[in-house]
mmCIF file of C-alpha atoms and ligand atoms in Angstrom:
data_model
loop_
_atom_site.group_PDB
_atom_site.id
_atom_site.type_symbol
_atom_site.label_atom_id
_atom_site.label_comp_id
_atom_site.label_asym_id
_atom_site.label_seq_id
_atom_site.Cartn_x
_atom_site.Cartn_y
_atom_site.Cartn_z
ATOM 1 C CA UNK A 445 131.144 116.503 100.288
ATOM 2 C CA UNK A 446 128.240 116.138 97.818
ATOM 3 C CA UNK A 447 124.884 115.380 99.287
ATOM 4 C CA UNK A 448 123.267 111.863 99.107
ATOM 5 C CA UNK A 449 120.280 111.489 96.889
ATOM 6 C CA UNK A 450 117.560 110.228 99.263
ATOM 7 C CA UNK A 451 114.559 112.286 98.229
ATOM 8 C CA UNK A 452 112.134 111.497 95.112
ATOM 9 C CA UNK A 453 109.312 113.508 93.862
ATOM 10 C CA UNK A 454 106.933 111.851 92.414
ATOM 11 C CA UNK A 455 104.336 114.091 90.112
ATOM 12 C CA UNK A 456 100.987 112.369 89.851
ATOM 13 C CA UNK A 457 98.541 115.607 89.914
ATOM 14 C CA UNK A 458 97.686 115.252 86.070
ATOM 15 C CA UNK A 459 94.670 114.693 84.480
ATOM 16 C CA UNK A 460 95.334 111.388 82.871
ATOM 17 C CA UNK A 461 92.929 112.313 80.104
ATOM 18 C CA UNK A 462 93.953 110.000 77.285
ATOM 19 C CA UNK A 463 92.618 107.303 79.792
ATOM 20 C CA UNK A 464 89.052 108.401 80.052
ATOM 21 C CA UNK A 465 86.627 107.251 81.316
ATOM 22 C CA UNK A 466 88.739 105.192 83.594
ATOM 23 C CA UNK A 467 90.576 108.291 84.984
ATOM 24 C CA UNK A 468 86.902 109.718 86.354
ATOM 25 C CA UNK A 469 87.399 108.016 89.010
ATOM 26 C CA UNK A 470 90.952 106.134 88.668
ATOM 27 C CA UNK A 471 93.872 107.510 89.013
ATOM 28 C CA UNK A 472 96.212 106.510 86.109
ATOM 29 C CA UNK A 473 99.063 105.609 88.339
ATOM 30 C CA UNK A 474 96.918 102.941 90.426
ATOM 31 C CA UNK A 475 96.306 101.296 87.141
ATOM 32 C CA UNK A 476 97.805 97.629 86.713
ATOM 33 C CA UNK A 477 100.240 95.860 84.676
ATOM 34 C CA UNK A 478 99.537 92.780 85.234
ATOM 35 C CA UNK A 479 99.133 92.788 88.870
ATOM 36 C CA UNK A 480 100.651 95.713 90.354
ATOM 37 C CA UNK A 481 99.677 99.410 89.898
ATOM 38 C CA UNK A 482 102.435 101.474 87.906
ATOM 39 C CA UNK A 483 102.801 103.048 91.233
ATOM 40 C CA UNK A 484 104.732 100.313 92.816
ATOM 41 C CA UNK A 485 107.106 99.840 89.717
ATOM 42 C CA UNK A 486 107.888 103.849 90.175
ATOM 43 C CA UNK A 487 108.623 103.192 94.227
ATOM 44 C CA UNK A 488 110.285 99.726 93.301
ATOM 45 C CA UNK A 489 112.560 101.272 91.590
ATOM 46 C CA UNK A 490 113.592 104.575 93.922
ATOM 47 C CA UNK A 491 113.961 102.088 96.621
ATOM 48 C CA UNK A 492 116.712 100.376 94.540
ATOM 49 C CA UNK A 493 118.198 103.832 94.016
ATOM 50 C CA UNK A 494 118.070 104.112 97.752
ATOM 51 C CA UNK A 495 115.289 106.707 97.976
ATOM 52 C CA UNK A 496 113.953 107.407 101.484
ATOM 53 C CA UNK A 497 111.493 110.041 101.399
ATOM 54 C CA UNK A 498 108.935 109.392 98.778
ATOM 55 C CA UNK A 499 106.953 113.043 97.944
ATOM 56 C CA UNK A 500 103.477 112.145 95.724
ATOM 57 C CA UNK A 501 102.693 116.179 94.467
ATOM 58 C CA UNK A 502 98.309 114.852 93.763
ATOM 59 C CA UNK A 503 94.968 116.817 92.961
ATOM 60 C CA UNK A 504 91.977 116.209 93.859
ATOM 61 C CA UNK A 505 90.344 112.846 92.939
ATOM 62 C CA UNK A 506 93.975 110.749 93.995
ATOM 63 C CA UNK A 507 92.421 109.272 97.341
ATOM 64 C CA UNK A 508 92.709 105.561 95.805
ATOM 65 C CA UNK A 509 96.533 106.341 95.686
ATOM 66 C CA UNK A 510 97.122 107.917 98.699
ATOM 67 C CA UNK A 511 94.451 104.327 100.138
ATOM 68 C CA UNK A 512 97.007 101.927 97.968
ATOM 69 C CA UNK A 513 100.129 103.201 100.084
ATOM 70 C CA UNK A 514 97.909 102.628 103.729
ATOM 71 C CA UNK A 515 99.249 99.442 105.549
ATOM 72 C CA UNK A 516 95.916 96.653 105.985
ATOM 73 C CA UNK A 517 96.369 94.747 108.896
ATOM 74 C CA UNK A 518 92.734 93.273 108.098
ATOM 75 C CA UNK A 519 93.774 91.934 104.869
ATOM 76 C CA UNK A 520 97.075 90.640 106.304
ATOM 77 C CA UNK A 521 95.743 88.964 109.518
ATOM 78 C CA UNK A 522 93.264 86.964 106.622
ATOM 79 C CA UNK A 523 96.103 85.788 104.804
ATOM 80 C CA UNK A 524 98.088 84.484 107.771
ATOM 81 C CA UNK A 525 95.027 82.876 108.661
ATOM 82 C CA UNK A 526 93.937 81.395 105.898
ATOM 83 C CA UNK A 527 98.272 80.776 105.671
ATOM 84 C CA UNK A 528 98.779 82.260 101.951
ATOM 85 C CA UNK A 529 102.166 83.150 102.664
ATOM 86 C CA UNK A 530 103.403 84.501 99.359
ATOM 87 C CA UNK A 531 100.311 86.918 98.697
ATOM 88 C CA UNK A 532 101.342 88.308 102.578
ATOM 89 C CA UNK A 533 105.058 88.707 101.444
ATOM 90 C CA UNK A 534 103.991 90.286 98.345
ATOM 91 C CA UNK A 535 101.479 92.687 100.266
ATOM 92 C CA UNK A 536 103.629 93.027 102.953
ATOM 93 C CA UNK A 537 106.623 94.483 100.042
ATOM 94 C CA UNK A 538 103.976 97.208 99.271
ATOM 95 C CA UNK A 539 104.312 98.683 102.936
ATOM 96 C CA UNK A 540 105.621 101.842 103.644
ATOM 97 C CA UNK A 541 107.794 102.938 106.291
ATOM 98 C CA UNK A 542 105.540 105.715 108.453
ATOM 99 C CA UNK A 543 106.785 109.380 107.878
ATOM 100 C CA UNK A 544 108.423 108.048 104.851
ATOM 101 C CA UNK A 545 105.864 109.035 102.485
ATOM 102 C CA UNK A 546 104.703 112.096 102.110
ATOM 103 C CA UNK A 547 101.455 114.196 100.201
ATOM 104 C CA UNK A 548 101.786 117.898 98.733
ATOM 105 C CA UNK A 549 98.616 119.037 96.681
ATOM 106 C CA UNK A 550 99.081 120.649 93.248
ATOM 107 C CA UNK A 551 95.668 123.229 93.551
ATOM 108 C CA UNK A 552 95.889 123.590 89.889
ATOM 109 C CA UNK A 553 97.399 121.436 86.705
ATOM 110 C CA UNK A 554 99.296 124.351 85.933
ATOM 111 C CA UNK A 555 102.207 122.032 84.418
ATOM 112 C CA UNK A 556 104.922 119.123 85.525
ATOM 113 C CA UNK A 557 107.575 122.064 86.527
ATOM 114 C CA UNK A 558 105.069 123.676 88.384
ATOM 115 C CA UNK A 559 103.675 120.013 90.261
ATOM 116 C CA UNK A 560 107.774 119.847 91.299
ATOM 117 C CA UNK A 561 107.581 123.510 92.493
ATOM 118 C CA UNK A 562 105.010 122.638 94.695
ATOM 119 C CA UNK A 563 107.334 120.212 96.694
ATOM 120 C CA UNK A 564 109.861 122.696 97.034
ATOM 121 C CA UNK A 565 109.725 123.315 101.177
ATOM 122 C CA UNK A 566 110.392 119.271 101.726
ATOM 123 C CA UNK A 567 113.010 119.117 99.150
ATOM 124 C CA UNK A 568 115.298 122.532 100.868
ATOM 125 C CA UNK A 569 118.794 122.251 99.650
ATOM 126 C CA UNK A 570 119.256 118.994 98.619
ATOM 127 C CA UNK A 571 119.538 116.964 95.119
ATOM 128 C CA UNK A 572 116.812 115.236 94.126
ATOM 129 C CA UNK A 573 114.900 112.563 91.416
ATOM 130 C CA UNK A 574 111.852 112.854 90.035
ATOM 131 C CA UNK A 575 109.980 109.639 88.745
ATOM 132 C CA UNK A 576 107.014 110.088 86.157
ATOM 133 C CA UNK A 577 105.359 106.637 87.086
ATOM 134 C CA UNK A 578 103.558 106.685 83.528
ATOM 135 C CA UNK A 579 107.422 106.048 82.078
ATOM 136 C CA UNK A 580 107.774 102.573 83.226
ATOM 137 C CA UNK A 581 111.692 100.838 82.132
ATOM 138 C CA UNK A 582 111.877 97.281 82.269
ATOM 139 C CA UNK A 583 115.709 96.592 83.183
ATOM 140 C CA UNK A 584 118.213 94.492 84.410
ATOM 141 C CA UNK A 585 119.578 97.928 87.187
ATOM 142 C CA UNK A 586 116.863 99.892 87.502
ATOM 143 C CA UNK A 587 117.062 103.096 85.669
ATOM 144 C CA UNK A 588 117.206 105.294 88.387
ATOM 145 C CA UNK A 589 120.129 103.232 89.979
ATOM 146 C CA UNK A 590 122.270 103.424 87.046
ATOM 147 C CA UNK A 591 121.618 107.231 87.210
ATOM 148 C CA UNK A 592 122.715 107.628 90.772
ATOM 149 C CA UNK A 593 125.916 105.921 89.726
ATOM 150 C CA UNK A 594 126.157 108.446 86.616
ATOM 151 C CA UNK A 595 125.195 111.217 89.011
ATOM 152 C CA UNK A 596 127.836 110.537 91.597
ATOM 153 C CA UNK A 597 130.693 111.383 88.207
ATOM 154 C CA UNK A 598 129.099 114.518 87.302
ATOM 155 C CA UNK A 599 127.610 115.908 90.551
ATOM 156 C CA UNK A 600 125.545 118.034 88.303
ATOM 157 C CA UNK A 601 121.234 118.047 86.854
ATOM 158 C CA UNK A 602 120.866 114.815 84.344
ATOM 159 C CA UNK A 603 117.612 113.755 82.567
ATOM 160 C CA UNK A 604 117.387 110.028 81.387
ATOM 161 C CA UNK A 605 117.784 109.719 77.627
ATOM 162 C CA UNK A 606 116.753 107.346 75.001
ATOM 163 C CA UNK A 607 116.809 107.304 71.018
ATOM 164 C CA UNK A 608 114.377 107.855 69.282
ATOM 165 C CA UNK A 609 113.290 107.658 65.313
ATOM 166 C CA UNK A 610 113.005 110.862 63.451
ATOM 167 C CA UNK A 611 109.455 110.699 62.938
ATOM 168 C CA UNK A 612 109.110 110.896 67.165
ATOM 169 C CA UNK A 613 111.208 114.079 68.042
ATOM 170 C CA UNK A 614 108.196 115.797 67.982
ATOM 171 C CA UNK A 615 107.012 114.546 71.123
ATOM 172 C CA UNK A 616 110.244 114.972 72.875
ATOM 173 C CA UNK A 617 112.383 116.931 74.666
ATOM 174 C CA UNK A 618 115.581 116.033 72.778
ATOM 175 C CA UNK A 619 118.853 117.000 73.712
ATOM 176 C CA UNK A 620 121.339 119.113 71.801
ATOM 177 C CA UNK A 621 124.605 117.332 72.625
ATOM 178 C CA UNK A 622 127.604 119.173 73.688
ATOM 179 C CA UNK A 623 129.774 115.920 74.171
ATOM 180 C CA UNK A 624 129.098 112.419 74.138
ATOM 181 C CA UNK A 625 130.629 109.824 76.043
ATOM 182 C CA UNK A 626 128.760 106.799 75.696
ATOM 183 C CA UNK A 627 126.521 106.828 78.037
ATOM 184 C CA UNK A 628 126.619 110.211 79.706
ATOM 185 C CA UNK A 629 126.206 112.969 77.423
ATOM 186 C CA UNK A 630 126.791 116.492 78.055
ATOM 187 C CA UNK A 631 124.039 118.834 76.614
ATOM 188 C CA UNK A 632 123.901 122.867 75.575
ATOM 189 C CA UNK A 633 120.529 122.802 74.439
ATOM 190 C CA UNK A 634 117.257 121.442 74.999
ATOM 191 C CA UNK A 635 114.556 121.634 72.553
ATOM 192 C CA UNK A 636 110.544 120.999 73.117
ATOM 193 C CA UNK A 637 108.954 118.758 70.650
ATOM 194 C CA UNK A 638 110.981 119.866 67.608
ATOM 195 C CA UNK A 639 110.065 118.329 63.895
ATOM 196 C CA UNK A 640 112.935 115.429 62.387
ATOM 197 C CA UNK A 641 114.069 118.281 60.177
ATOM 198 C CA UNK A 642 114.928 120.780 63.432
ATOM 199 C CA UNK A 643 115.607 118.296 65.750
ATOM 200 C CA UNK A 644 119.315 118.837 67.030
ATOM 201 C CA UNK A 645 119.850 114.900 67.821
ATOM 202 C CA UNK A 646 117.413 111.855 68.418
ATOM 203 C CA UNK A 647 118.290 111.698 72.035
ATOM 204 C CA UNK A 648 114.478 112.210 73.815
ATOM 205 C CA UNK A 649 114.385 112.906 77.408
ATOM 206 C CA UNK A 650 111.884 110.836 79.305
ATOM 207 C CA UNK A 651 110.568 110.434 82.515
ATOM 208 C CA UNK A 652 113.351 110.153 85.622
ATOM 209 C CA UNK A 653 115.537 113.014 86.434
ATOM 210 C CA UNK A 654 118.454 113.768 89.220
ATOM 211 C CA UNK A 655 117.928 117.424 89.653
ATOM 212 C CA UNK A 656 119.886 119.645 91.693
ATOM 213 C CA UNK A 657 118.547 122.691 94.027
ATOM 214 C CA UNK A 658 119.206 124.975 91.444
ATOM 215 C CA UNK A 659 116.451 124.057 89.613
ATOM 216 C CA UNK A 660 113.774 124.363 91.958
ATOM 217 C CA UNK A 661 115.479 127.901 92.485
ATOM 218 C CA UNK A 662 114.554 128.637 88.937
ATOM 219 C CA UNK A 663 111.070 127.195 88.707
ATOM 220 C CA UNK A 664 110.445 129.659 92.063
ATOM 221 C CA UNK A 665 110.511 132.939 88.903
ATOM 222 C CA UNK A 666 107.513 130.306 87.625
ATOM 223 C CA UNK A 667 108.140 131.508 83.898
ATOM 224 C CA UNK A 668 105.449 129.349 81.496
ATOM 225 C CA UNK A 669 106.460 128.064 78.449
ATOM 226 C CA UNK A 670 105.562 125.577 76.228
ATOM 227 C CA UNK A 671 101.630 124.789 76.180
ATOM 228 C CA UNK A 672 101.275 127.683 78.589
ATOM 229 C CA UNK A 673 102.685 125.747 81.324
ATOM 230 C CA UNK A 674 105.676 125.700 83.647
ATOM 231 C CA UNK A 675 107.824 123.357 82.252
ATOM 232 C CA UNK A 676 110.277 121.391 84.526
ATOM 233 C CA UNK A 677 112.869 121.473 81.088
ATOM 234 C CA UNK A 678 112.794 125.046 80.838
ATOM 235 C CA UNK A 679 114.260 125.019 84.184
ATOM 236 C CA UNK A 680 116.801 122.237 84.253
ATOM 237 C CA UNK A 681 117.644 124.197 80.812
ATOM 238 C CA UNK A 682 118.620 126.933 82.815
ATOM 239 C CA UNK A 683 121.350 125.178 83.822
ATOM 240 C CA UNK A 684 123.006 124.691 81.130
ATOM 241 C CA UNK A 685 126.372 125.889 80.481
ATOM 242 C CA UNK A 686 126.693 127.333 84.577
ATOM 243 C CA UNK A 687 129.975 126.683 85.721
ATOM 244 C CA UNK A 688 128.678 125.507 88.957
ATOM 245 C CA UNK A 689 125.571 123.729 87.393
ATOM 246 C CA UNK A 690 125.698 121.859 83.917
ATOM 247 C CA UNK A 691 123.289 119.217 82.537
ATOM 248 C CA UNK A 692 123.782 116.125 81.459
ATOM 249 C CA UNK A 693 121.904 113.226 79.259
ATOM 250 C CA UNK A 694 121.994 109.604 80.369
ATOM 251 C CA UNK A 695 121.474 106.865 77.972
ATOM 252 C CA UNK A 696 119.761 104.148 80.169
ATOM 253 C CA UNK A 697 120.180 100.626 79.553
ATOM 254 C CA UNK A 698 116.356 98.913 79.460
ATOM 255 C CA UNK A 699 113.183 99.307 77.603
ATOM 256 C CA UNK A 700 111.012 102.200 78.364
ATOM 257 C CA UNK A 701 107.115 101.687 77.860
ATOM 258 C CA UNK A 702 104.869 104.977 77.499
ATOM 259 C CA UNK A 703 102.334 103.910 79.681
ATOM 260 C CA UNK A 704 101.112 107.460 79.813
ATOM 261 C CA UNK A 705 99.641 106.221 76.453
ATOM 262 C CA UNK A 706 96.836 103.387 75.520
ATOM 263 C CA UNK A 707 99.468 102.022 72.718
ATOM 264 C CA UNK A 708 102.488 101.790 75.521
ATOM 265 C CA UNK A 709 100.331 100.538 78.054
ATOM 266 C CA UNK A 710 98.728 97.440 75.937
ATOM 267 C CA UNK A 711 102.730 97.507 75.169
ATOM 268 C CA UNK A 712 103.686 96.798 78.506
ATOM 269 C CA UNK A 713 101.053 94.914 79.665
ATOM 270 C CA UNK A 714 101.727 91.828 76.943
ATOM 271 C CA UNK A 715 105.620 92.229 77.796
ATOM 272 C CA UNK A 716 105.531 92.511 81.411
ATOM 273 C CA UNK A 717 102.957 89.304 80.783
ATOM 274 C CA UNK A 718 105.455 87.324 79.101
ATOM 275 C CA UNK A 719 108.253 88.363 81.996
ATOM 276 C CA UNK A 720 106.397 86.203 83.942
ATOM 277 C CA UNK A 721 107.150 82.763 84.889
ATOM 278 C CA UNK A 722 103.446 81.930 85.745
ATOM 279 C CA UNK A 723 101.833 83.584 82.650
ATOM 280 C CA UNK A 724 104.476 83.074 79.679
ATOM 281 C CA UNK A 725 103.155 79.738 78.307
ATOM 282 C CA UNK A 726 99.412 81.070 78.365
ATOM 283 C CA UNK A 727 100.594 84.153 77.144
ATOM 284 C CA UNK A 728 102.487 83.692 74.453
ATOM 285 C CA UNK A 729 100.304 80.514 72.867
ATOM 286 C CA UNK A 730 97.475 83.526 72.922
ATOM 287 C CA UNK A 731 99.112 85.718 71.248
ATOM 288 C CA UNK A 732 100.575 83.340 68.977
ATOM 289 C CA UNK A 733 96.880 82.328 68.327
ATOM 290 C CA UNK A 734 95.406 85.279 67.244
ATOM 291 C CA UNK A 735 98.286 86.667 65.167
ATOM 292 C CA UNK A 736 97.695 83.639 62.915
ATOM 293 C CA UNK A 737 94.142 84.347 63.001
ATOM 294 C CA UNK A 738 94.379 87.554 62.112
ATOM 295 C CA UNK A 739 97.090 86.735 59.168
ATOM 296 C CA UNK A 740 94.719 84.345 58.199
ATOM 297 C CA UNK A 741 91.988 86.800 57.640
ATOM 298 C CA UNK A 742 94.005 89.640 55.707
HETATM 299 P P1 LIG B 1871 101.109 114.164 81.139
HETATM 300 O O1 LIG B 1871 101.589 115.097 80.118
HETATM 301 O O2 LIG B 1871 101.195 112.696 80.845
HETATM 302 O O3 LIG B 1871 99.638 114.563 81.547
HETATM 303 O O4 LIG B 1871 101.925 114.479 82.463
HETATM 304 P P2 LIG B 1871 98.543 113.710 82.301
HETATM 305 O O5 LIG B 1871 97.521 114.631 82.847
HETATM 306 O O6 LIG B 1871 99.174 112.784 83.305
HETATM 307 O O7 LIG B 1871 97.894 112.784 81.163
HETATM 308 P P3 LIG B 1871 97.026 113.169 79.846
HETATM 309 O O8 LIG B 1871 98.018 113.748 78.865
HETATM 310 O O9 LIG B 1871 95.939 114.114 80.229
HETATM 311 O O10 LIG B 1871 96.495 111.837 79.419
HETATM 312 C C1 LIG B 1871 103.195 113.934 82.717
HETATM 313 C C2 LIG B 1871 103.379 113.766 84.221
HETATM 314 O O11 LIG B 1871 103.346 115.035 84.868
HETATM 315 C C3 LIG B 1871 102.350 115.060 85.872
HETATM 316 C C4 LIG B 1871 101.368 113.971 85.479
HETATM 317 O O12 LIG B 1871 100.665 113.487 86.607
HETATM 318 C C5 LIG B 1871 102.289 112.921 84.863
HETATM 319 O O13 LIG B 1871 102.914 112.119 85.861
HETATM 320 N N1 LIG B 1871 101.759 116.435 85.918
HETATM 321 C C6 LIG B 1871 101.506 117.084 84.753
HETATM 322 C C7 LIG B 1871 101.479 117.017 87.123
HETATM 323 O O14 LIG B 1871 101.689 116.420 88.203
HETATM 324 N N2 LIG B 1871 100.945 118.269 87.135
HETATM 325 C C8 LIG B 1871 100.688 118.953 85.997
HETATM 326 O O15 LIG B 1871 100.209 120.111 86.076
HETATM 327 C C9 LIG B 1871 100.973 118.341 84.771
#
């Protein structure tokens, strides 16, 4: 019978450099939308997925993440005193179960295939997901969910996918597309960052994966690639075509916001504002505000 997916690796050991200064001392994954770090959206949506074990793969400098996870009975016991209910729930959602969490060090930034190398020993011989909490999807399932569904057809490695315009393959991994069925694709290729003119399709791979144990069997010959670094794609490429392996693509259904980027995260911020039942009216009479203003002075 085909192993449950309970494990998710979670690669936050990057530098976060387009975020400087913040990221001196900052982690980029304990930085808010709204009112929650992009951190909690990442775990939100394992949990959904029914992740158990959560595996952070950090560097140096990620103590305020590995702090944001601790339970604070100091800060809880206020808010029952003081009886703010709701801001104890909502803390109280943040806790995690003990042992349920754990924290493998990346010693050096040596690439994302290389960060999901590193959690190899806790992951043995089982399928797994990795979440890149700087991908954040707003959707109705959460994206990971509607993977493990996709995941429990095809029993094989699958990337999420999502379209992209021509003028964007080049910061992609886009898919070369053996077959596609809607919303599962099969792939035979994989190709890093290609121009519109080479790209083989305008399906980009982002951040969430359901990988199988092959993979971390083929980042173990730690081959770099792209950038000089050990790319997780080269090794879920690997898989391609194996009789016993196979990839596949899966078109999510929700909106995916770069937050990895200053553009995506403003993005995000403003629509994840506007999600909100207690900050919509402000919100959107703002923004409504200074787009006239700035109409007004073109
Ligand atoms: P990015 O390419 O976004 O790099 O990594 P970064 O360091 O986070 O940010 P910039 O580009 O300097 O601003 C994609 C994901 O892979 C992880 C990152 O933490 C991020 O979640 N990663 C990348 C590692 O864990 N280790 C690495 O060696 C490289």
């Amino acid at each position: 019978m085909r192993k449950k997916l309970t494990k998710a690796i979670f690669p936050v050991a990057g530098m976060g450099t387009r975020f400087l200064p913040a990221t001196k001392s900052v982690p980029k994954e304990i930085m808010t939308l709204v009112d929650r770090p992009l951190v909690q959206y990442a775990i939100d949506e394992a949990r959904a997925a029914g992740i158990k074990e959560f595996i952070f793969v950090t560097s140096r400098g990620k103590s305020a993440l590995e702090d944001y996870f601790d339970h604070s009975p100091i800060l809880e016991q206020e808010l029952e005193r003081k009886g703010k209910t709701d801001l104890l729930e909502t803390l109280q959602d943040t806790n995690m179960d003990s042992g349920a969490i754990a924290y493998i060090r990346q010693h050096k930034a040596l690439g994302l295939g290389h960060a999901v190398w590193c959690a190899r020993r806790l992951i043995a011989n089982e399928p797994f997901a990795v979440i890149l909490p700087d991908d954040v999807i707003a959707a109705e399932k959460p994206c990971l969910e509607q993977m493990v569904e996709a995941y429990e057809e095809t029993g094989a490695s699958m990337v999420a996918a999502m379209e992209v315009p021509p003028e964007k393959t080049s910061s992609y991994g886009i898919l070369d597309v053996q077959e596609d069925m809607g919303s599962i694709v099969s792939v035979k290729g994989m190709v890093e960052k290609p121009k519109a003119e080479d790209a083989p399709s305008n399906l980009a791979v982002i951040g969430r994966y359901i990988l199988t144990p092959a993979v971390l069997r083929n980042l173990n010959k730690k081959k770099t690639g792209a950038g000089n670094e050990i790319q997780l794609t080269d090794a879920i490429a690997e898989e391609i075509g194996k009789e016993d392996g196979g990839v596949y693509g899966y078109r999510f259904r929700g909106q995916r916001f770069d937050c990895g980027s200053k553009a995506g995260f403003l993005q995000a911020t403003v629509a994840f504002g506007l999600a909100r039942d207690d900050l919509r009216e402000d919100l959107s009479r703002y923004l409504s505000e200074i787009v006239q203003i700035d109409k007004a002075a073109q």
